[in-house]
Short mmCIF file of C-alpha atoms in Angstrom, two decimals:
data_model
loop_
_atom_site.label_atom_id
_atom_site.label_comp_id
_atom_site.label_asym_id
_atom_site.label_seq_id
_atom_site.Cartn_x
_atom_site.Cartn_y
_atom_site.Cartn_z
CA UNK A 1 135.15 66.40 94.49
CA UNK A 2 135.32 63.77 91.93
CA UNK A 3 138.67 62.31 90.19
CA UNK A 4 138.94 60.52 86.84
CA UNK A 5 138.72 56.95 87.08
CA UNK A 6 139.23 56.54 83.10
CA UNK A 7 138.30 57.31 79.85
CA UNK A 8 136.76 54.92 77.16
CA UNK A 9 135.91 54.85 73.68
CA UNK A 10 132.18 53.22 73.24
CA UNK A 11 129.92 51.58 71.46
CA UNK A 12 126.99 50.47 73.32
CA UNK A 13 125.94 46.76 72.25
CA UNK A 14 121.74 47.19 73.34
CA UNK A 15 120.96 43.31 72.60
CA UNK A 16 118.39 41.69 73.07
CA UNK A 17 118.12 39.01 75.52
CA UNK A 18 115.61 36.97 77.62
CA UNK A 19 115.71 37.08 81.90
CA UNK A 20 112.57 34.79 83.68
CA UNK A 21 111.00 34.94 80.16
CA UNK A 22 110.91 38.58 80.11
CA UNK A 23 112.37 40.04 76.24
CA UNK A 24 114.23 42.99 76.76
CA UNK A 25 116.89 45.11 74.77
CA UNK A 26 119.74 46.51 77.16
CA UNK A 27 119.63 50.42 77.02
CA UNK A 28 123.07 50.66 79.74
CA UNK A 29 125.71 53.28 78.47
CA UNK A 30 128.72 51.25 80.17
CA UNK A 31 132.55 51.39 80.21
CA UNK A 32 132.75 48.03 80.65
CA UNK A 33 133.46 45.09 78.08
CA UNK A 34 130.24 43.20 79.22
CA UNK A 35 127.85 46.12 78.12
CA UNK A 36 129.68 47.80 75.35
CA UNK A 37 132.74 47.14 72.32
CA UNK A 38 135.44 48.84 73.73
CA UNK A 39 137.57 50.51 71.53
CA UNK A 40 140.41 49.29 72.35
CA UNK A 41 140.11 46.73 74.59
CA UNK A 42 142.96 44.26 76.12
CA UNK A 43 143.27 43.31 72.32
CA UNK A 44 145.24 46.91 72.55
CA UNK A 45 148.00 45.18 74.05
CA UNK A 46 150.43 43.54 71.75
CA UNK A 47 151.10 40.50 74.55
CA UNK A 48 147.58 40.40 74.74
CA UNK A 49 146.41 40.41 71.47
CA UNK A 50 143.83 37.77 69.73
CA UNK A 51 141.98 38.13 66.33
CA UNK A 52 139.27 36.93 68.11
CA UNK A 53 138.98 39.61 70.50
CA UNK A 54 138.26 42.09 67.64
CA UNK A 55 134.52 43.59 67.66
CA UNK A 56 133.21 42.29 64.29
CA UNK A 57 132.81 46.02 63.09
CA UNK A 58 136.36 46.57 64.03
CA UNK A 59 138.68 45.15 60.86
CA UNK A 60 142.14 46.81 60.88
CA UNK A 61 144.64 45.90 58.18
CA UNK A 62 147.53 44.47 59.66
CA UNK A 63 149.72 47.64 58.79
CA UNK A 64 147.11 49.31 61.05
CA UNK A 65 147.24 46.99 63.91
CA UNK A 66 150.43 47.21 63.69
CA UNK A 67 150.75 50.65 64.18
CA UNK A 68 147.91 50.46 66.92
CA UNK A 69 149.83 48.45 69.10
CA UNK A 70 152.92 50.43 68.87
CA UNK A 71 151.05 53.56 69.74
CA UNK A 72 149.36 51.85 72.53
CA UNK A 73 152.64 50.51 73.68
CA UNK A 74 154.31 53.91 74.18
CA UNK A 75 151.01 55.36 75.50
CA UNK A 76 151.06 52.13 78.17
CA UNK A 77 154.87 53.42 78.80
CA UNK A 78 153.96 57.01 79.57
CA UNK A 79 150.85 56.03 81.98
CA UNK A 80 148.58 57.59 79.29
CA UNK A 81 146.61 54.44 78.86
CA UNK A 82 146.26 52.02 81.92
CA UNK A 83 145.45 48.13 82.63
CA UNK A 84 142.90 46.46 81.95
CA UNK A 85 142.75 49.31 78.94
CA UNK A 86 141.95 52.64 79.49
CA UNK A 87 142.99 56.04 78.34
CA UNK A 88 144.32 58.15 81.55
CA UNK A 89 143.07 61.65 80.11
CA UNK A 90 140.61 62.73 77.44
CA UNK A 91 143.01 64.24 74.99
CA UNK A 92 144.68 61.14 74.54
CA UNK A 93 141.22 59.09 74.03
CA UNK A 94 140.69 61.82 71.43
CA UNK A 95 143.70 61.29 69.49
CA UNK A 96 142.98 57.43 69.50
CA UNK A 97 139.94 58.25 68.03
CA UNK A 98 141.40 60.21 65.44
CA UNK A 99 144.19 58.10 64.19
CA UNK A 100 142.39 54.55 64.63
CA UNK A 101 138.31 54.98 65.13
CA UNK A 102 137.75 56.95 61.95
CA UNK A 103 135.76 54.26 60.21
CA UNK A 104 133.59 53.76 63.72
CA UNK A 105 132.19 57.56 63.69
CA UNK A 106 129.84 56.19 66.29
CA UNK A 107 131.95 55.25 68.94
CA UNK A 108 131.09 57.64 71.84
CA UNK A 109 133.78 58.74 74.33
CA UNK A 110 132.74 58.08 78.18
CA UNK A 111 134.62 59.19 81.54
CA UNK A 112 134.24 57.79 84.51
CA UNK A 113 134.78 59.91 87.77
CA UNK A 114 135.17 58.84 91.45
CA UNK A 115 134.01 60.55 94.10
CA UNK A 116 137.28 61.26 96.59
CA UNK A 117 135.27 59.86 99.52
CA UNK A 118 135.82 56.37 97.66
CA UNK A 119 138.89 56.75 96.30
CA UNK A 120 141.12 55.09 99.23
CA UNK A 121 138.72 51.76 98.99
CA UNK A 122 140.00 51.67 95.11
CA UNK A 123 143.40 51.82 95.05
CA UNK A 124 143.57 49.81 98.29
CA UNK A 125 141.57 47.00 95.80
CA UNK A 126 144.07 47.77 93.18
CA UNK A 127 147.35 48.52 94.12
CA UNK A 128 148.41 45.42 96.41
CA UNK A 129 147.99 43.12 93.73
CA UNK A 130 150.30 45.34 90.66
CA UNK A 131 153.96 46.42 90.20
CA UNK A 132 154.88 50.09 91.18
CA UNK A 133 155.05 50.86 87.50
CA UNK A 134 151.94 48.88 86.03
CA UNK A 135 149.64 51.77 85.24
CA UNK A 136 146.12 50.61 86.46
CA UNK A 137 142.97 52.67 88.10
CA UNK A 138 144.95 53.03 91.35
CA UNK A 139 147.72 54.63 89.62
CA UNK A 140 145.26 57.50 88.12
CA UNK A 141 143.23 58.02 90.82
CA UNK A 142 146.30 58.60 93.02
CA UNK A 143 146.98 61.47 90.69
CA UNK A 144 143.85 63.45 91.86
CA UNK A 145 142.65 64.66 88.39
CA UNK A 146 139.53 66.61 88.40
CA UNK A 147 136.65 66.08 86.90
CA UNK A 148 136.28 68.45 84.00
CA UNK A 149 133.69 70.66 84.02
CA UNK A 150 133.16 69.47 80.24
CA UNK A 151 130.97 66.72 79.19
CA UNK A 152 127.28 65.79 79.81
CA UNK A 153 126.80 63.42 82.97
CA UNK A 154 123.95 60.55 82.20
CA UNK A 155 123.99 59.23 85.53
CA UNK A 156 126.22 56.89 87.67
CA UNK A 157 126.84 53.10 87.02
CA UNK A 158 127.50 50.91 90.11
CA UNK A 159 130.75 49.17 89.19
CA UNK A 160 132.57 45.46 91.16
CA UNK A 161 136.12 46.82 91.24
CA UNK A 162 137.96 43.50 90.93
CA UNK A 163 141.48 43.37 92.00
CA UNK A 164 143.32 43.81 88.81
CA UNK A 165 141.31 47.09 87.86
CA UNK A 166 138.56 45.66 85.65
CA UNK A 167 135.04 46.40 86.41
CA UNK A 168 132.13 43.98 86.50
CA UNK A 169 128.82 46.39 85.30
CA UNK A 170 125.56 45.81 88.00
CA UNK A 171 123.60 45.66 84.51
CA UNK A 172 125.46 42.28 83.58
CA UNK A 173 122.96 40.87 86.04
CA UNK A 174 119.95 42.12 84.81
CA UNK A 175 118.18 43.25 88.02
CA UNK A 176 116.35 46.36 87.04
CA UNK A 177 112.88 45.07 88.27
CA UNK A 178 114.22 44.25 91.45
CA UNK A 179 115.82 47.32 91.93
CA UNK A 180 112.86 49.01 91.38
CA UNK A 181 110.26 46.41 93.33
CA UNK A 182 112.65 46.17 96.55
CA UNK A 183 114.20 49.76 97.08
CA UNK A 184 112.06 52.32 94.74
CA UNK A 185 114.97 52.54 92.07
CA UNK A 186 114.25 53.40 89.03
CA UNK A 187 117.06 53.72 86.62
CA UNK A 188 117.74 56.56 83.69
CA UNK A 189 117.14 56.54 79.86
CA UNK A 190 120.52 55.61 79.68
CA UNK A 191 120.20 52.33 81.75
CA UNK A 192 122.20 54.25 84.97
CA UNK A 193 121.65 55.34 88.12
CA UNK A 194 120.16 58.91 88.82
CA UNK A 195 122.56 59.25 91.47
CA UNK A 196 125.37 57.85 93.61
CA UNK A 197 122.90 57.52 96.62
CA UNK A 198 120.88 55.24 94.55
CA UNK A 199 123.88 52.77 93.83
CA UNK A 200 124.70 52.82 97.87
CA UNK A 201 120.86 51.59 98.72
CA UNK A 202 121.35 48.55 96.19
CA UNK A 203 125.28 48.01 96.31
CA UNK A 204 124.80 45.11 99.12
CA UNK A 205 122.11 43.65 97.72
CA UNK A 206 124.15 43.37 94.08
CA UNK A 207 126.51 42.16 95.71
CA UNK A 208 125.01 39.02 96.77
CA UNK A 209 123.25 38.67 93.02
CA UNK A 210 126.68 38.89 91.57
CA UNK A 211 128.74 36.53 94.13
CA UNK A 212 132.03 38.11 93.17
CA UNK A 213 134.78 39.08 95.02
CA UNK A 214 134.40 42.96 93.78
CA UNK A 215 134.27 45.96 95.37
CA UNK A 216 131.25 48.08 94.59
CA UNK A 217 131.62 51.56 93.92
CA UNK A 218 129.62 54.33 92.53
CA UNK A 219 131.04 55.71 89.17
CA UNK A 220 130.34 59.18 87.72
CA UNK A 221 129.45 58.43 84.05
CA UNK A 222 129.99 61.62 81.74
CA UNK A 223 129.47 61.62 77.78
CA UNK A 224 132.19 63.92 75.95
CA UNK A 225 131.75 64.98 72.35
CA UNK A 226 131.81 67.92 70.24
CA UNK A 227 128.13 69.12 71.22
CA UNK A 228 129.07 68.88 74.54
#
């Protein structure tokens, strides 16, 4: 069975960029803030907050920001949204949308779901280093909520669990070729893995490429909309 590891509003950056003179244009659907604008991201959090922070397309008044950061205060307060910034259950991504993203029509909501065989390594990552009642990933996936049977999975992205909660993407490294010259990987239309065994056979090895002291996991990616 697989648990909810988070919910994230999206927009997926695809830029163009240059590895070992190869031109490429990133395809990865991706929770994290290397890979895609998050909507919000720790600019959600008043004590965190920094103009500079702010996705260019993103250009609140202050009234609204305002207003954002209250609502993401008492959400915070409930454990509906969780360090480093994530929503805890899709209803409440949903009604972010609503009241903040309605100028960003594009933004795409993503889940990410754990499968309960790794859930013990996660919040054994997590929770030493937070306060009982810091909300983080260890505090959801200690709840045990299911995976919905809604949504549209596009494959699984091989995350570095870092101690705080935040997630380092294997795409940040840009090791696609490898993947695919060393272990027979070839990854999705979507930039992710086809399935969690696939992120196992490569976890060490992107490990060593990333030199970080992470925790690599295999996520359950699922894309939730109204067609879905």
């Amino acid at each position: 069975m697989y648990y909810a590891a988070g919910y994230y509003l999206v927009i997926p950056k695809h830029e163009w960029g240059t590895v070992n003179g190869h031109r490429f244009r990133a395809r990865t659907w991706s929770v994290s803030t290397y890979i895609s604008h998050v909507y919000p991201g720790t600019w959600g959090f008043d004590w965190e907050y920094s103009r500079r922070q702010l996705p260019e397309n993103f250009t609140p008044t202050d009234q609204e920001l305002t207003a954002l950061h209250a609502w993401i205060g008492e959400a915070f307060a409930q454990g509906q949204y969780a360090w480093p910034g994530f929503f805890s259950t899709h209803e409440k991504a949903v009604e972010f949308k609503s009241r903040f993203l309605h100028a960003l029509p594009q933004a795409k909501l993503l889940g990410i779901f754990l499968h309960e065989s790794h859930c013990a390594t996660a919040v054994a990552a997590v929770e030493p280093h937070t306060g009982p009642d810091w909300p983080n990933l260890a505090t959801l996936l200690q709840l045990r909520a299911p995976e919905p049977e809604t949504g549209l999975t596009i494959g699984f992205d091989l995350l570095g669990l870092f101690d705080f909660g935040g997630y380092e993407p294997f795409s940040y490294h840009v090791v696609e070729q490898e993947y695919q010259k060393t272990f027979g990987v070839v990854l999705n239309e979507y930039g992710l893995f086809a399935t969690a065994s696939d992120c196992q056979r490569v976890a060490a090895y992107t490990d060593t490429i990333a030199n970080e002291p992470a925790v690599w996991l295999p996520f359950k990616t699922k894309l939730f909309g109204p067609e879905f």
